[in-house]
GROMACS .gro file of C-alpha atoms in nm:
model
  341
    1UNK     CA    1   6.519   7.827  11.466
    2UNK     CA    2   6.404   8.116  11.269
    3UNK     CA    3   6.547   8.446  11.356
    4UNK     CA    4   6.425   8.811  11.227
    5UNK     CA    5   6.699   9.102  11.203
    6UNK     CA    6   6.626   9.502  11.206
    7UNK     CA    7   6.804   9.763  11.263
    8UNK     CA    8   6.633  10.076  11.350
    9UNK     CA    9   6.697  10.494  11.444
   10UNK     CA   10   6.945  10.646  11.204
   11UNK     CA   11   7.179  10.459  11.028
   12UNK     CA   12   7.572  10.431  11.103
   13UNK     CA   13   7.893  10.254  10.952
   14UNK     CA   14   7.892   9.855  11.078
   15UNK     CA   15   7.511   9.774  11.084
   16UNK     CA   16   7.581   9.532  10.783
   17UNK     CA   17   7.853   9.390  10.960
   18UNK     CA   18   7.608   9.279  11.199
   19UNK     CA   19   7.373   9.095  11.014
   20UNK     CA   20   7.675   8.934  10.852
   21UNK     CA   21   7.817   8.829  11.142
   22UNK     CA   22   7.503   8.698  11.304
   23UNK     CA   23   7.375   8.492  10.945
   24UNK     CA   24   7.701   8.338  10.870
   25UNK     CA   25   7.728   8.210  11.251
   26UNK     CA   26   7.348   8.116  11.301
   27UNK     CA   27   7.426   7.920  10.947
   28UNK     CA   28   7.713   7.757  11.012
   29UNK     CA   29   7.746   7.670  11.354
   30UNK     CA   30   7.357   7.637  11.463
   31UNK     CA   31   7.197   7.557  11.126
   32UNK     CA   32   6.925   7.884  11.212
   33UNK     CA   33   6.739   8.073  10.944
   34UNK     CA   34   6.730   8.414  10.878
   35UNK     CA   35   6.499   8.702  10.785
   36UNK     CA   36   6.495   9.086  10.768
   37UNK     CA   37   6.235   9.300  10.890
   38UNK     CA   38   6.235   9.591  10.616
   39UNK     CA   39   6.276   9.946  10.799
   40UNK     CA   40   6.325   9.904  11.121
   41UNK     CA   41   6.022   9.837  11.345
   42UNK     CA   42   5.804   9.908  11.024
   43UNK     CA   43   5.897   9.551  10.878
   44UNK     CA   44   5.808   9.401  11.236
   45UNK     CA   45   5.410   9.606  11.289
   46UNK     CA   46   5.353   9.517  10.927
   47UNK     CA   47   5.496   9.169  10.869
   48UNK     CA   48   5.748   9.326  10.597
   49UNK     CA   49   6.002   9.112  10.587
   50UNK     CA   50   6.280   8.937  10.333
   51UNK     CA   51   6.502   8.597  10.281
   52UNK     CA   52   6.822   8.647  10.437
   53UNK     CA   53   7.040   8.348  10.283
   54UNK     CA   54   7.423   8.380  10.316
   55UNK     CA   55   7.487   8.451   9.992
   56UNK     CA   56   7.289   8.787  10.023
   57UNK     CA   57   7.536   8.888  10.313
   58UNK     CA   58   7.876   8.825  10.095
   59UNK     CA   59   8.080   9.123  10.154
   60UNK     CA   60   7.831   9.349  10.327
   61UNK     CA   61   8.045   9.428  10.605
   62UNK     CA   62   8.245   9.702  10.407
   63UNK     CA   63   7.948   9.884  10.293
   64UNK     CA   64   7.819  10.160  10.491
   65UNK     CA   65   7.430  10.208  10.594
   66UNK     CA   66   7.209   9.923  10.610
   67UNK     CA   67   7.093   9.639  10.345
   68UNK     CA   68   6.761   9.600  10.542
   69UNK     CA   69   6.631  10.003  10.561
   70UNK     CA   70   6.527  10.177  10.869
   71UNK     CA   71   6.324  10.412  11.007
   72UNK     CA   72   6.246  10.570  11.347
   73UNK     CA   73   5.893  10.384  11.369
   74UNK     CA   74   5.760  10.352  11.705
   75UNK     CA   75   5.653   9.990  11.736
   76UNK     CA   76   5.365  10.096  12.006
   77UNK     CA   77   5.172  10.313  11.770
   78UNK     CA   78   4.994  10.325  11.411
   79UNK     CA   79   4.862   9.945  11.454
   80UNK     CA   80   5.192   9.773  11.593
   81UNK     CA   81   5.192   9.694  11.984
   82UNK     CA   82   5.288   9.326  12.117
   83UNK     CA   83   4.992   9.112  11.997
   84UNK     CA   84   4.997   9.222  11.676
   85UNK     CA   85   5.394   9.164  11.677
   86UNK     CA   86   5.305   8.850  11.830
   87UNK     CA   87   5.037   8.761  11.564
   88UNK     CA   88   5.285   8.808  11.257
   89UNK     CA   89   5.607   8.619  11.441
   90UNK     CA   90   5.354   8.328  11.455
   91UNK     CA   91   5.198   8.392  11.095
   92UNK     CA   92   5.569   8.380  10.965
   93UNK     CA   93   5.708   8.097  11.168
   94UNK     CA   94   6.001   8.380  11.354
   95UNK     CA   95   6.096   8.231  11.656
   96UNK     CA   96   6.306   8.597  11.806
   97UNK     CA   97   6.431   8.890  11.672
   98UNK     CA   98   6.768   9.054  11.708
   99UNK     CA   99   6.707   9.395  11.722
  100UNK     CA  100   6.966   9.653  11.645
  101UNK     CA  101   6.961   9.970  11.730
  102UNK     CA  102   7.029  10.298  12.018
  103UNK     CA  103   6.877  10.417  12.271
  104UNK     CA  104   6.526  10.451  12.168
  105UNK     CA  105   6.502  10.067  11.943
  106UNK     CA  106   6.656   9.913  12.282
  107UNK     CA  107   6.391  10.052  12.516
  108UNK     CA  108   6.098   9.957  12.271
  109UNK     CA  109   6.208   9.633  12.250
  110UNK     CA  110   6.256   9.614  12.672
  111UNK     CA  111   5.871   9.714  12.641
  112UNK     CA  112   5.797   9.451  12.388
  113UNK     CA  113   6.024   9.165  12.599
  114UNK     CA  114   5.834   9.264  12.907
  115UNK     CA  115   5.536   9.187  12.703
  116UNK     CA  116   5.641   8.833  12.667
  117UNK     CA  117   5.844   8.868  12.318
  118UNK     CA  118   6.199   8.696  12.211
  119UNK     CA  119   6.396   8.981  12.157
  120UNK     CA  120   6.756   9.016  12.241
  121UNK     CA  121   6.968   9.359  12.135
  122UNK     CA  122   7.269   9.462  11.964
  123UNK     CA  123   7.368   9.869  12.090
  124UNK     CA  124   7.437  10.065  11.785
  125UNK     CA  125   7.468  10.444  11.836
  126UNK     CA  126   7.752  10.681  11.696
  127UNK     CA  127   7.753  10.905  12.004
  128UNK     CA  128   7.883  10.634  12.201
  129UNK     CA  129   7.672  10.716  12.478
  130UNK     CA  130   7.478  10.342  12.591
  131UNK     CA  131   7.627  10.327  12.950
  132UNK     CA  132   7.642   9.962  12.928
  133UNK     CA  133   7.900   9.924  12.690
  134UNK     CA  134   8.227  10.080  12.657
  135UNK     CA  135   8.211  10.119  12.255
  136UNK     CA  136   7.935  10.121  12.022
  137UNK     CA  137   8.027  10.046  11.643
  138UNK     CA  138   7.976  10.372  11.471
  139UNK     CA  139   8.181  10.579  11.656
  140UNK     CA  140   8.515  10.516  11.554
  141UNK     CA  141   8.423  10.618  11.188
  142UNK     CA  142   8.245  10.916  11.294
  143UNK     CA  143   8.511  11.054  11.481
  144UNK     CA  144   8.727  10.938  11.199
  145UNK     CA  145   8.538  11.155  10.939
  146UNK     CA  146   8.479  11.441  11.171
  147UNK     CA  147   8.868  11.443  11.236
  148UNK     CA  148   8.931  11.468  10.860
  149UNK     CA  149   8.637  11.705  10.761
  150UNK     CA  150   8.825  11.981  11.044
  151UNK     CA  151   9.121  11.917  10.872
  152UNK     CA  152   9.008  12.056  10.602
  153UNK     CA  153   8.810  12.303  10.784
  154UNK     CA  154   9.142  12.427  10.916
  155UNK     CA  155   9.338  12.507  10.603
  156UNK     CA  156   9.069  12.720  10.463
  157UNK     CA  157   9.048  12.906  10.791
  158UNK     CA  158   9.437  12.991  10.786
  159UNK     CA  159   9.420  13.097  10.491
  160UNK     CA  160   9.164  13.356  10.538
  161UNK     CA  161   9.258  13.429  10.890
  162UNK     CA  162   8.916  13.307  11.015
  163UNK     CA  163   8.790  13.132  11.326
  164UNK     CA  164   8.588  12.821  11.199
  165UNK     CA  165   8.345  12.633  11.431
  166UNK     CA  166   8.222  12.296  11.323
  167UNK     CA  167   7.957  12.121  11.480
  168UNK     CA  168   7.929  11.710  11.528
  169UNK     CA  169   7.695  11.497  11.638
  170UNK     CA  170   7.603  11.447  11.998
  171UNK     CA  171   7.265  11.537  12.162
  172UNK     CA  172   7.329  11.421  12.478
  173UNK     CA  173   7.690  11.340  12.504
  174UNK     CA  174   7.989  11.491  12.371
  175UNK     CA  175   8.230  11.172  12.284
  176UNK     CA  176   8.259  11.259  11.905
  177UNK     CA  177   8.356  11.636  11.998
  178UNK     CA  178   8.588  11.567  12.249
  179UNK     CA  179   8.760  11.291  12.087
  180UNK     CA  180   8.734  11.432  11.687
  181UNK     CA  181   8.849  11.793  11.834
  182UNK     CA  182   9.151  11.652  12.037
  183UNK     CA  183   9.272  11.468  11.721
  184UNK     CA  184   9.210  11.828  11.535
  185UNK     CA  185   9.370  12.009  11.780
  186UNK     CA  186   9.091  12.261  11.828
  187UNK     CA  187   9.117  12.560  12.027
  188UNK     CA  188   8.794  12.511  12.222
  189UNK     CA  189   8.556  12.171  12.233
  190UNK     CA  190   8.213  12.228  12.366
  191UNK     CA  191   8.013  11.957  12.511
  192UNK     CA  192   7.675  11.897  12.637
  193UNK     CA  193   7.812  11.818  12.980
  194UNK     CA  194   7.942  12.165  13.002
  195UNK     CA  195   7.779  12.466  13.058
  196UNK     CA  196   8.052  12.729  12.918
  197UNK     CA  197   7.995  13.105  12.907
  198UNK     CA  198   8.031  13.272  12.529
  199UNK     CA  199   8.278  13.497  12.752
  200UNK     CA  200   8.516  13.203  12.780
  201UNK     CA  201   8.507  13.065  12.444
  202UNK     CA  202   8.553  13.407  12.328
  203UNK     CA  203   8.872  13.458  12.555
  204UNK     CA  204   9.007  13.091  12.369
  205UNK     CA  205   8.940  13.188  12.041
  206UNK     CA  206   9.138  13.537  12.126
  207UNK     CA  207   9.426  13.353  12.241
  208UNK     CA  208   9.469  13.130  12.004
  209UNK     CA  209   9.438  13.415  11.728
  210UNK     CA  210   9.676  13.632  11.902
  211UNK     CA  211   9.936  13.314  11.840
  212UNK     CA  212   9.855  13.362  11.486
  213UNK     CA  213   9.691  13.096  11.499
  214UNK     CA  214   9.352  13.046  11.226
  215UNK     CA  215   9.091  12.931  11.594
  216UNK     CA  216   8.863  12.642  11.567
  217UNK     CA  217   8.591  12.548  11.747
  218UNK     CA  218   8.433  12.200  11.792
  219UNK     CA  219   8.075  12.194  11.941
  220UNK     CA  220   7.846  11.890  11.963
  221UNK     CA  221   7.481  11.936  11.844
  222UNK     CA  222   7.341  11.931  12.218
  223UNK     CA  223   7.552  12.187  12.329
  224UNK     CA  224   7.381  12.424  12.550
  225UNK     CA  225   7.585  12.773  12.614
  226UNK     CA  226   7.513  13.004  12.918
  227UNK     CA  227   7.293  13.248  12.724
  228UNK     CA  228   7.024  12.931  12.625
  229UNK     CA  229   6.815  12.711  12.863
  230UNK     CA  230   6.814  12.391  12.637
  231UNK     CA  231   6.975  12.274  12.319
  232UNK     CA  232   6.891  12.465  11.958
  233UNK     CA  233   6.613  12.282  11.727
  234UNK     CA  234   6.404  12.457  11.520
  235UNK     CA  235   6.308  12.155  11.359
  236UNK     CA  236   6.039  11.938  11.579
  237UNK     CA  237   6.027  11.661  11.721
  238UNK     CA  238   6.093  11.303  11.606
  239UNK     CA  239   5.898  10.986  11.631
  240UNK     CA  240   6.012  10.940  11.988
  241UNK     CA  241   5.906  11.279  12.066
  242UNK     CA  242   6.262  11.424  12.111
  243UNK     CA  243   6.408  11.733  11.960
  244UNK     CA  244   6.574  11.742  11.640
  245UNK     CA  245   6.885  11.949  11.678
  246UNK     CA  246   7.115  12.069  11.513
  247UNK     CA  247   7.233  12.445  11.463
  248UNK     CA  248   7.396  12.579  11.712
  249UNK     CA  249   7.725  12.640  11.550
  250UNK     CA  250   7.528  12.954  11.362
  251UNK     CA  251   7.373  13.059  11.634
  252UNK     CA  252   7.734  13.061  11.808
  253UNK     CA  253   7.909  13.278  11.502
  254UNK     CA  254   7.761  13.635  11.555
  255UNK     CA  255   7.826  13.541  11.932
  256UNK     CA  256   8.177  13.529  11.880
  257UNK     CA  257   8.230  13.780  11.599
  258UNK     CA  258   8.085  14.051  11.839
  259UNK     CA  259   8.298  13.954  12.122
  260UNK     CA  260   8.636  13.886  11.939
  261UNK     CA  261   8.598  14.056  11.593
  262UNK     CA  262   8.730  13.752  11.390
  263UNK     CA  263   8.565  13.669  11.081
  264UNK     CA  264   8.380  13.348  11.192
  265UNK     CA  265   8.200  13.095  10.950
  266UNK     CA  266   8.022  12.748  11.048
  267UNK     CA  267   8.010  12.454  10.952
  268UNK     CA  268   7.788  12.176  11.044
  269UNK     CA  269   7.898  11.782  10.948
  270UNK     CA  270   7.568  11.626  11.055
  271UNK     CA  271   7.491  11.316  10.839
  272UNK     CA  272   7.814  11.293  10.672
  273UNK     CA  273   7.945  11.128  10.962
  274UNK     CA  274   7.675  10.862  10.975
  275UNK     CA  275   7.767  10.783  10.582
  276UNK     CA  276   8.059  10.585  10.386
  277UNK     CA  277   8.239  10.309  10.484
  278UNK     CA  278   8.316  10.169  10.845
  279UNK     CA  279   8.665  10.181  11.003
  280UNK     CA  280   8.833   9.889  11.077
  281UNK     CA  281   8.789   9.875  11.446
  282UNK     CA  282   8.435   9.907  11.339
  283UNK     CA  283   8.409   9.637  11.083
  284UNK     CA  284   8.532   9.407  11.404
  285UNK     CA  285   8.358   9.489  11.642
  286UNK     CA  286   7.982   9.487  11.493
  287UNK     CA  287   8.087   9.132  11.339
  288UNK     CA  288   8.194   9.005  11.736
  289UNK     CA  289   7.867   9.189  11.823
  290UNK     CA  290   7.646   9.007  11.546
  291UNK     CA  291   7.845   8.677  11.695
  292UNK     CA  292   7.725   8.688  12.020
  293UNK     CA  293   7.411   8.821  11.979
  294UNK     CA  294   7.347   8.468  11.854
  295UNK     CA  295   7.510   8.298  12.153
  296UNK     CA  296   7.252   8.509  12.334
  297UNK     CA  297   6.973   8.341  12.109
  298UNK     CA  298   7.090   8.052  12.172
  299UNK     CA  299   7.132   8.044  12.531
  300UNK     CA  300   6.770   8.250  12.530
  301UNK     CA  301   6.874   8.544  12.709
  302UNK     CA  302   6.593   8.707  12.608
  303UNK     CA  303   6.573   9.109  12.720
  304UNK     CA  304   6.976   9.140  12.711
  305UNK     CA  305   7.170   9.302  12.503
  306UNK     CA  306   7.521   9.241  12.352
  307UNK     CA  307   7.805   9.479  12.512
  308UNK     CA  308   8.176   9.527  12.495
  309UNK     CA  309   8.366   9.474  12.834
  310UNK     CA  310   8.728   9.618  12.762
  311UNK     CA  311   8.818   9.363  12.473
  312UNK     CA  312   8.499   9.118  12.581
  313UNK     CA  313   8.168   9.080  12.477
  314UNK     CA  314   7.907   9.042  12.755
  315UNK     CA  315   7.552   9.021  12.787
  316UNK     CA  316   7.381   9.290  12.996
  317UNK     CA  317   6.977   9.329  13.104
  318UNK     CA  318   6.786   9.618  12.911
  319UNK     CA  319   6.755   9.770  13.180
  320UNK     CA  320   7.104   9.803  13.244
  321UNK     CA  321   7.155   9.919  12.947
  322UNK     CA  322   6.913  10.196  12.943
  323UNK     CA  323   6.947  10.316  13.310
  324UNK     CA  324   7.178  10.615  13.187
  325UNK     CA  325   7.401  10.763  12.983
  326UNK     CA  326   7.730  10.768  12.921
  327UNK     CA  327   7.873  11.086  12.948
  328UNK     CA  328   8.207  11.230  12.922
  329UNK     CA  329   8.365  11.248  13.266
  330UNK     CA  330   8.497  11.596  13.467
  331UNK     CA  331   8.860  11.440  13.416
  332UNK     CA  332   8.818  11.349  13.031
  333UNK     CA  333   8.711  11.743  12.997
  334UNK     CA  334   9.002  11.911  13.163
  335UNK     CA  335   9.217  11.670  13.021
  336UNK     CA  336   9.144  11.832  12.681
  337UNK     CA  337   9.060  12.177  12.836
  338UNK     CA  338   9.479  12.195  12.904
  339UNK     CA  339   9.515  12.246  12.491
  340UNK     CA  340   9.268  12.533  12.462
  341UNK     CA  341   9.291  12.863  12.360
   0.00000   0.00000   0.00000
C-alpha cells in the first residue's frame, strides 16, 4: 500500500515524530510505502508530493517543526475539492492519506472522507483543546516554554517593581494559561472560559503587590474581559475564515495601570512556543500516535482519528472528534483561582 503524509495549520513540537513513527512501522511491519504531501493540503490539491524512504526519517523525532512544510490551505478552494484529490491519488498510485493536523485539517478531511476519500487523522494542536482526546502532542512543550519564558519574565519584574502580564496561546481554550501560570505561580490566569471584570484582576494584582510581591499576569490569546464583546484581532482573518488574535495583553496594561498604579509592561510569547525541540512526553506520544494511525490504515478505519485514552491509544469517528471543544472545567479554574492575588 502506498500511503501520503501532511501535516497542516501551524506547526508544533512532535509532528516529525509522527511521520517517523508511522514510516518506520508501515516499513517494517506492513512492507507500505510512503510519501509526503509538501505544505499541508497544498501538496494534496496540487499533486506536490516527495519520497519518504526511512532513511529520510533517521532522527527526525527530536527536531522541532515539520520536514514536510505546511500551510493553512483550504483543500475545498483555489482548484482542490474531492475529484481533483481523487484524480491525483490515482495519477500517483496513493492508496490513503494520514492527515495530521487540529481542528480545522480534521474537519476538511471529515468533508473529503464523506466524499468517498481514504483518509484517517492524527490530532495535533498545542492548545490541547480536541475533545476527543485527552492530550495532543504539542502541548507539553508549549507549556514547558511558556513556564520558562515567565520565569524570566518574573525576575525582571522584581527587580523593577513591575506587574508583568504575558500572554500564551489559546483562542478558544485556556489549557496552556492555566497550566504554564500554575507552574509560574502567577497572581492572576485569565482564560477564555472566564469572563473576569478588569475590577477583579486589578484587586489581584493589588494584593499581590501589597505582599511585595513583583504581580504577574497570565492571559491566553482568546481572552475576552468584561469591557470587550469578543476576543482582540486586529489582524484578519485566516484561511478558515477565523480571527487572528493575539494582543490583548497591551490592550490589558493601561487597564491595569489606571486602576492599580503599578508600572505594567507586556509581553506576548506567541510563536515561540510552537518552535524548538519537543519534550519528552511529546517525543512519545506523537511516535504511539504515528503507530496507530497505521493500525488504523490497516484495519481501514477510514474517517477516524487516532486519540489518547488515559495511557491508550484509541480510534474515534471525526465527528467525535470535532463535536466540541475541550475546555477547561469550573473546578480546574477555582482550583487555580485559590493562589491568586
Amino acid at each position: 500500500m502506498k500511503i501520503g503524509i501532511l501535516t497542516s495549520g501551524g506547526d508544533c513540537p512532535g509532528l516529525n515524530a509522527v511521520i517517523r513513527g508511522a514510516v518506520l512501522k508501515g516499513i517494517t511491519v506492513h512492507g507500505h510505502e510512503f510519501v509526503g504531501f509538501l505544505d499541508g493540503w497544498r501538496g494534496v490539491v496540487e499533486g506536490d508530493i516527495i519520497d519518504i524512504p526511512r532513511t529520510m526519517v533517521r532522527g527526525i523525532a527530536k527536531q522541532g517543526g515539520t520536514i514536510l512544510g505546511t500551510s493553512r490551505t483550504n483543500p475545498f478552494e483555489n482548484g482542490g475539492g474531492p475529484a481533483v484529490i481523487k484524480d491525483h491519488m490515482d495519477r500517483l498510485g496513493i492508496d490513503a492519506i494520514i492527515a495530521i493536523g487540529g481542528e480545522g485539517t480534521l474537519a476538511a478531511a471529515k468533508r473529503l472522507t464523506d466524499a468517498g476519500l481514504k483518509i484517517v487523522g492524527v490530532p495535533k494542536t498545542v492548545d490541547n483543546d480536541l475533545d476527543a482526546t485527552d492530550y495532543t502532542f504539542g502541548f507539553d512543550t508549549a507549556v514547558q516554554i511558556a513556564t520558562e519564558a515567565i520565569d524570566r519574565l518574573r525576575t525582571t519584574a522584581e527587580s523593577h517593581h513591575r506587574c508583568m502580564i504575558a500572554e500564551v496561546m489559546g483562542r478558544h481554550v485556556g489549557w496552556i494559561a492555566l497550566h504554564a501560570g500554575m507552574a509560574a505561580g502567577a497572581h492572576a490566569i485569565l482564560i477564555p472560559e472566564q469572563k473576569i471584570s478588569i475590577e477583579q484582576i486589578a484587586q489581584w494584582v493589588k494584593e499581590a503587590h501589597a505582599r511585595g510581591r513583583a504581580p504577574l499576569v497570565v492571559v491566553a490569546e482568546g481572552f475576552v474581559p468584561d469591557y470587550m464583546e469578543s476576543p482582540h484581532s486586529e489582524r484578519g482573518l485566516d484561511t478558515f475564515g477565523r480571527p487572528r488574535l493575539g494582543g490583548i495583553a497591551d490592550q490589558l496594561v493601561p487597564e491595569l495601570e489606571a486602576r492599580t498604579g503599578i508600572e505594567t509592561r507586556a509581553t506576548i510569547l506567541g510563536h515561540i512556543q510552537r518552535g524548538g525541540v519537543p519534550s519528552a512526553f511529546d517525543r512519545v506520544l506523537a511516535t504511539r500516535l504515528g503507530m496507530a494511525a497505521i493500525d488504523s490504515v490497516v484495519e481501514g478505519c477510514w474517517g477516524t482519528m487516532v486519540a489518547l485514552k488515559g495511557t491508550d491509544i484509541e480510534h474515534v469517528g471525526f465527528a467525535e472528534a470535532l463535536g466540541k471543544l475541550k475546555t477547561v472545567p469550573q473546578d480546574r479554574y477555582e482550583e487555580a483561582a485559590v493562589l491568586f492575588g
